[in-house]
Amino acid sequence: MFGFFKKKQKEEKKEVPVPVEDFEDVEDLITYFKNETGLDFFNKREIIKNKLILFCRKREIFSFELLYHRILEDQSLKQELVDYLAVNETYFFRETPQIEQMIKKAKLLGYKIEILCAPSSSGEEPYTIAIMLLEAGYSDFHIIGIDISEKIISKAHEAKYNERSLHRVTDELKHKYFTKNGEFYILKNIIKDRVSFRRVNIFDESLFSLRKFDFIFSRNMMIYFDSETKIKAKNILQKLLKRPQEAIYFGHADMVG
Ligand SMILES: C[S@@+](CC[C@H](N)C(=O)[O-])C[C@H]1O[C@@H](n2cnc3c(N)ncnc32)[C@H](O)[C@@H]1O
């Protein structure tokens, strides 16, 4: 009987093999990511590699090859990775002269204007456009914000911001359009109702199910694209303009290179 227990104890001590990690070759993942989203990480290999290693370890994925195969099969894992890698930096009242210019043109049109904000990130840019239009006395408009990141689109719907996002907003406008709740600012419905959001990749066909627009803002996304992809993105967005001669508003760094 005792012999049986000794044998059992020995069996229980059997060691579980530690999986061997292989995080060397990141090329396939970077290429896949560039083809899918336009985001070009070839010049930031080491940074992306380290970020991807953290992403994998958290999910017990032990090689880049395995991650690559998993994202091909699993849409939600792919979306998690997109959410994780996309650079969402944004804030209210960023690069306002272009918005002022657009408002001047809108006033001349004299009908309900449709604006596309691609990408919208967490909503600060389209909401700024809405605030500025209302402050300029123009209320006949609707704005659609799109972004590839699902996580960031749900933040845009929530419209709850911290002090950092609002560092360019005057106290007067904060008071007028936000409700303070602890350390957060909650955007009021008078602005929220003017903007709708959709998760859309600008390279997907679903982009063309959106209506056409009087004005398009596409700022601070193409900085992460290579020259060829920038041109491709610009041509795609151009097709969404109601009047083809209208210029798209890009960020200052977007068309460099
Ligand atoms: C730096 S933010 C810019 C936000 C805002 N336009 C601004 O200027 O403050 C860039 C955003 O582009 C989005 N993005 C990147 N590639 C995209 C794609 N292919 N389609 C749609 N959105 C994309 C990212 O998820 C990110 O939220």
Short mmCIF file of C-alpha atoms and ligand atoms in Angstrom, two decimals:
data_model
loop_
_atom_site.label_atom_id
_atom_site.label_comp_id
_atom_site.label_asym_id
_atom_site.label_seq_id
_atom_site.Cartn_x
_atom_site.Cartn_y
_atom_site.Cartn_z
CA MET A 1 0.00 0.00 0.00
CA PHE A 2 2.78 2.44 0.96
CA GLY A 3 4.60 1.55 -2.23
CA PHE A 4 1.52 2.67 -4.21
CA PHE A 5 1.51 6.12 -2.53
CA LYS A 6 5.24 6.62 -3.15
CA LYS A 7 4.71 5.86 -6.85
CA LYS A 8 1.79 8.32 -7.01
CA GLN A 9 3.85 11.10 -5.36
CA LYS A 10 6.60 10.52 -7.92
CA GLU A 11 4.09 10.81 -10.80
CA GLU A 12 2.66 14.08 -9.42
CA LYS A 13 6.13 15.64 -9.36
CA LYS A 14 6.43 15.24 -13.15
CA GLU A 15 7.48 18.61 -14.53
CA VAL A 16 5.32 20.44 -17.09
CA PRO A 17 7.57 21.36 -20.05
CA VAL A 18 8.14 25.11 -20.38
CA PRO A 19 7.19 26.17 -23.93
CA VAL A 20 10.12 27.50 -25.94
CA GLU A 21 9.51 31.07 -27.06
CA ASP A 22 10.35 32.20 -30.59
CA PHE A 23 10.10 35.94 -30.97
CA GLU A 24 12.73 36.54 -33.62
CA ASP A 25 11.15 36.93 -37.03
CA VAL A 26 8.53 39.68 -36.95
CA GLU A 27 8.50 40.41 -40.72
CA ASP A 28 5.32 38.47 -41.59
CA LEU A 29 3.36 40.21 -38.85
CA ILE A 30 4.56 43.69 -39.88
CA THR A 31 3.77 42.97 -43.54
CA TYR A 32 0.30 41.63 -42.66
CA PHE A 33 -0.41 44.65 -40.50
CA LYS A 34 0.69 47.06 -43.21
CA ASN A 35 -1.46 45.36 -45.87
CA GLU A 36 -4.50 45.31 -43.61
CA THR A 37 -4.35 48.75 -41.99
CA GLY A 38 -1.80 50.84 -43.88
CA LEU A 39 0.23 51.25 -40.69
CA ASP A 40 3.90 50.85 -41.56
CA PHE A 41 6.07 49.65 -38.68
CA PHE A 42 9.09 48.61 -40.76
CA ASN A 43 11.13 51.52 -39.39
CA LYS A 44 10.04 50.78 -35.83
CA ARG A 45 10.80 47.06 -35.84
CA GLU A 46 12.37 46.89 -32.38
CA ILE A 47 9.63 48.91 -30.65
CA ILE A 48 6.90 46.86 -32.31
CA LYS A 49 8.71 43.63 -31.57
CA ASN A 50 8.80 44.43 -27.86
CA LYS A 51 5.14 45.46 -27.85
CA LEU A 52 4.18 42.25 -29.66
CA ILE A 53 6.16 40.11 -27.21
CA LEU A 54 4.15 41.61 -24.33
CA PHE A 55 0.91 41.05 -26.26
CA CYS A 56 1.82 37.39 -26.90
CA ARG A 57 3.02 36.57 -23.37
CA LYS A 58 -0.18 37.95 -21.86
CA ARG A 59 -2.14 35.50 -24.02
CA GLU A 60 0.25 32.55 -23.69
CA ILE A 61 1.14 32.70 -27.36
CA PHE A 62 4.73 31.58 -27.61
CA SER A 63 5.85 32.68 -31.06
CA PHE A 64 5.16 35.36 -33.67
CA GLU A 65 4.38 32.57 -36.13
CA LEU A 66 1.61 31.29 -33.85
CA LEU A 67 0.25 34.80 -33.36
CA TYR A 68 0.21 35.30 -37.13
CA HIS A 69 -1.83 32.11 -37.67
CA ARG A 70 -4.16 32.90 -34.78
CA ILE A 71 -5.08 36.37 -36.09
CA LEU A 72 -5.84 34.93 -39.52
CA GLU A 73 -8.42 32.64 -37.89
CA ASP A 74 -9.67 34.76 -35.02
CA GLN A 75 -11.24 38.14 -35.88
CA SER A 76 -11.56 39.22 -32.25
CA LEU A 77 -7.86 38.56 -31.57
CA LYS A 78 -7.02 40.52 -34.74
CA GLN A 79 -9.17 43.43 -33.48
CA GLU A 80 -7.47 43.26 -30.07
CA LEU A 81 -4.11 43.55 -31.81
CA VAL A 82 -5.27 46.48 -33.95
CA ASP A 83 -6.60 48.24 -30.82
CA TYR A 84 -3.29 47.56 -29.10
CA LEU A 85 -1.02 48.85 -31.88
CA ALA A 86 -2.99 51.82 -33.23
CA VAL A 87 -1.68 55.21 -32.06
CA ASN A 88 -4.75 57.07 -30.82
CA GLU A 89 -3.17 60.32 -29.57
CA THR A 90 -5.67 63.18 -29.93
CA TYR A 91 -7.17 66.12 -28.01
CA PHE A 92 -9.84 68.80 -28.32
CA PHE A 93 -9.11 71.92 -30.41
CA ARG A 94 -6.11 70.39 -32.23
CA GLU A 95 -5.14 72.28 -35.43
CA THR A 96 -8.18 74.58 -35.44
CA PRO A 97 -7.35 76.95 -38.38
CA GLN A 98 -8.48 74.25 -40.87
CA ILE A 99 -11.79 73.90 -39.03
CA GLU A 100 -12.28 77.68 -39.14
CA GLN A 101 -11.59 77.59 -42.89
CA MET A 102 -14.15 74.81 -43.37
CA ILE A 103 -16.79 76.73 -41.39
CA LYS A 104 -16.36 79.77 -43.67
CA LYS A 105 -16.99 77.53 -46.71
CA ALA A 106 -19.94 75.78 -45.01
CA LYS A 107 -21.66 79.11 -44.43
CA LEU A 108 -21.58 79.78 -48.16
CA LEU A 109 -23.26 76.46 -49.01
CA GLY A 110 -26.50 77.20 -47.17
CA TYR A 111 -27.75 73.60 -46.78
CA LYS A 112 -27.28 70.80 -44.25
CA ILE A 113 -23.63 69.83 -44.42
CA GLU A 114 -22.25 66.33 -43.92
CA ILE A 115 -18.73 65.97 -42.53
CA LEU A 116 -16.54 62.88 -42.32
CA CYS A 117 -13.81 62.62 -39.74
CA ALA A 118 -11.56 59.71 -40.76
CA PRO A 119 -10.02 58.87 -38.34
CA SER A 120 -11.90 60.15 -35.34
CA SER A 121 -9.93 58.34 -32.64
CA SER A 122 -11.80 58.76 -29.31
CA GLY A 123 -13.98 61.59 -30.62
CA GLU A 124 -12.13 64.76 -29.63
CA GLU A 125 -11.73 65.96 -33.24
CA PRO A 126 -15.32 65.50 -34.51
CA TYR A 127 -16.71 66.85 -31.24
CA THR A 128 -14.43 69.90 -31.58
CA ILE A 129 -15.78 70.48 -35.10
CA ALA A 130 -19.33 70.28 -33.72
CA ILE A 131 -18.57 72.74 -30.90
CA MET A 132 -16.89 75.18 -33.29
CA LEU A 133 -19.76 75.02 -35.78
CA LEU A 134 -22.33 75.71 -33.06
CA GLU A 135 -20.20 78.51 -31.61
CA ALA A 136 -20.03 80.04 -35.12
CA GLY A 137 -23.84 80.00 -35.24
CA TYR A 138 -24.04 77.14 -37.76
CA SER A 139 -26.35 74.33 -36.68
CA ASP A 140 -27.36 72.58 -39.91
CA PHE A 141 -24.78 69.77 -39.97
CA HIS A 142 -24.05 66.16 -39.10
CA ILE A 143 -20.64 64.55 -38.53
CA ILE A 144 -19.60 60.91 -38.89
CA GLY A 145 -16.44 59.74 -37.15
CA ILE A 146 -14.79 56.48 -38.20
CA ASP A 147 -11.81 54.61 -36.82
CA ILE A 148 -10.26 51.18 -37.25
CA SER A 149 -10.08 50.64 -33.49
CA GLU A 150 -13.17 49.18 -31.83
CA LYS A 151 -11.95 50.12 -28.36
CA ILE A 152 -11.42 53.74 -29.35
CA ILE A 153 -14.85 53.96 -31.03
CA SER A 154 -16.52 52.84 -27.80
CA LYS A 155 -14.57 55.58 -25.97
CA ALA A 156 -15.89 58.08 -28.52
CA HIS A 157 -19.46 56.92 -27.82
CA GLU A 158 -18.87 57.24 -24.10
CA ALA A 159 -17.56 60.83 -24.52
CA LYS A 160 -15.91 60.93 -21.10
CA TYR A 161 -12.61 62.80 -21.07
CA ASN A 162 -9.80 63.71 -18.71
CA GLU A 163 -8.14 67.08 -18.17
CA ARG A 164 -5.35 66.24 -20.66
CA SER A 165 -7.82 65.84 -23.55
CA LEU A 166 -9.31 69.22 -22.70
CA HIS A 167 -6.11 71.23 -22.13
CA ARG A 168 -6.93 73.54 -25.07
CA VAL A 169 -10.61 74.07 -24.10
CA THR A 170 -11.44 77.38 -22.43
CA ASP A 171 -13.19 77.37 -19.05
CA GLU A 172 -16.19 78.99 -20.69
CA LEU A 173 -16.57 76.18 -23.26
CA LYS A 174 -15.87 73.51 -20.64
CA HIS A 175 -18.71 74.88 -18.58
CA LYS A 176 -21.02 75.21 -21.57
CA TYR A 177 -20.51 71.77 -23.16
CA PHE A 178 -19.26 69.42 -20.41
CA THR A 179 -20.49 68.19 -17.04
CA LYS A 180 -17.75 67.62 -14.49
CA ASN A 181 -17.87 64.27 -12.75
CA GLY A 182 -14.94 63.76 -10.36
CA GLU A 183 -11.79 64.01 -12.46
CA PHE A 184 -13.69 63.50 -15.73
CA TYR A 185 -15.58 65.75 -18.12
CA ILE A 186 -18.73 64.26 -19.67
CA LEU A 187 -19.73 65.79 -22.99
CA LYS A 188 -23.31 67.09 -23.09
CA ASN A 189 -25.89 65.62 -25.49
CA ILE A 190 -26.21 68.89 -27.40
CA ILE A 191 -22.80 67.98 -28.94
CA LYS A 192 -22.91 64.18 -28.65
CA ASP A 193 -26.10 64.02 -30.70
CA ARG A 194 -24.40 65.82 -33.60
CA VAL A 195 -21.83 63.07 -34.18
CA SER A 196 -22.22 59.37 -34.96
CA PHE A 197 -19.41 56.83 -34.97
CA ARG A 198 -18.64 53.66 -36.90
CA ARG A 199 -15.75 51.22 -36.72
CA VAL A 200 -14.43 51.26 -40.26
CA ASN A 201 -11.02 50.58 -41.79
CA ILE A 202 -10.55 53.14 -44.57
CA PHE A 203 -9.21 50.37 -46.83
CA ASP A 204 -12.36 48.22 -46.44
CA GLU A 205 -15.23 48.20 -48.93
CA SER A 206 -17.58 49.07 -46.03
CA LEU A 207 -16.24 52.63 -46.27
CA PHE A 208 -18.33 53.09 -49.42
CA SER A 209 -21.54 52.22 -47.60
CA LEU A 210 -21.20 55.61 -45.89
CA ARG A 211 -22.88 58.52 -47.65
CA LYS A 212 -20.92 61.20 -49.55
CA PHE A 213 -19.62 64.23 -47.68
CA ASP A 214 -19.26 67.97 -48.14
CA PHE A 215 -16.05 68.05 -46.10
CA ILE A 216 -13.56 65.39 -45.04
CA PHE A 217 -10.98 65.65 -42.27
CA SER A 218 -8.27 63.00 -42.27
CA ARG A 219 -5.63 64.18 -39.87
CA ASN A 220 -2.72 62.49 -38.15
CA MET A 221 -3.32 58.98 -39.47
CA MET A 222 -1.22 58.96 -42.62
CA ILE A 223 1.94 59.91 -40.72
CA TYR A 224 2.15 56.16 -40.07
CA PHE A 225 1.66 55.17 -43.76
CA ASP A 226 4.36 54.89 -46.44
CA SER A 227 4.15 57.16 -49.53
CA GLU A 228 2.34 54.63 -51.69
CA THR A 229 -0.28 53.92 -49.02
CA LYS A 230 -0.79 57.66 -48.43
CA ILE A 231 -1.67 58.12 -52.11
CA LYS A 232 -3.96 55.08 -52.03
CA ALA A 233 -5.75 56.41 -48.92
CA LYS A 234 -6.07 59.90 -50.39
CA ASN A 235 -7.64 58.50 -53.60
CA ILE A 236 -10.11 56.41 -51.61
CA LEU A 237 -11.22 59.36 -49.48
CA GLN A 238 -11.48 61.59 -52.55
CA LYS A 239 -14.24 59.28 -53.85
CA LEU A 240 -16.34 60.11 -50.79
CA LEU A 241 -16.51 63.83 -51.55
CA LYS A 242 -19.78 65.22 -52.91
CA ARG A 243 -17.82 67.83 -54.87
CA PRO A 244 -14.56 66.31 -56.21
CA GLN A 245 -12.89 69.72 -56.40
CA GLU A 246 -13.19 70.13 -52.61
CA ALA A 247 -9.89 69.61 -50.77
CA ILE A 248 -9.57 67.06 -47.98
CA TYR A 249 -8.16 68.46 -44.74
CA PHE A 250 -5.01 66.52 -43.86
CA GLY A 251 -2.77 67.04 -40.83
CA HIS A 252 0.43 68.99 -41.35
CA ALA A 253 2.65 65.91 -41.13
CA ASP A 254 0.34 63.56 -43.06
CA MET A 255 1.46 64.23 -46.60
CA VAL A 256 5.17 64.52 -45.89
CA GLY A 257 7.28 61.84 -47.58
C1 LIG B 1 -3.28 59.85 -34.02
S1 LIG B 1 -4.97 59.42 -34.22
C2 LIG B 1 -5.59 60.89 -34.99
C3 LIG B 1 -6.96 61.29 -34.48
C4 LIG B 1 -7.49 62.65 -34.95
N1 LIG B 1 -7.76 62.64 -36.36
C5 LIG B 1 -6.56 63.78 -34.60
O1 LIG B 1 -5.94 64.34 -35.52
O2 LIG B 1 -6.42 64.11 -33.43
C6 LIG B 1 -4.84 58.23 -35.54
C7 LIG B 1 -6.01 57.25 -35.61
O3 LIG B 1 -5.99 56.59 -36.89
C8 LIG B 1 -6.64 55.33 -36.72
N2 LIG B 1 -6.33 54.49 -37.90
C9 LIG B 1 -5.14 53.96 -38.26
N3 LIG B 1 -5.25 53.26 -39.40
C10 LIG B 1 -6.54 53.33 -39.78
C11 LIG B 1 -7.28 52.81 -40.88
N4 LIG B 1 -6.70 52.04 -41.82
N5 LIG B 1 -8.61 53.10 -40.98
C12 LIG B 1 -9.21 53.88 -40.02
N6 LIG B 1 -8.56 54.38 -38.94
C13 LIG B 1 -7.24 54.13 -38.83
C14 LIG B 1 -6.06 54.84 -35.39
O4 LIG B 1 -6.85 53.84 -34.79
C15 LIG B 1 -6.01 56.14 -34.57
O5 LIG B 1 -7.14 56.26 -33.72
#
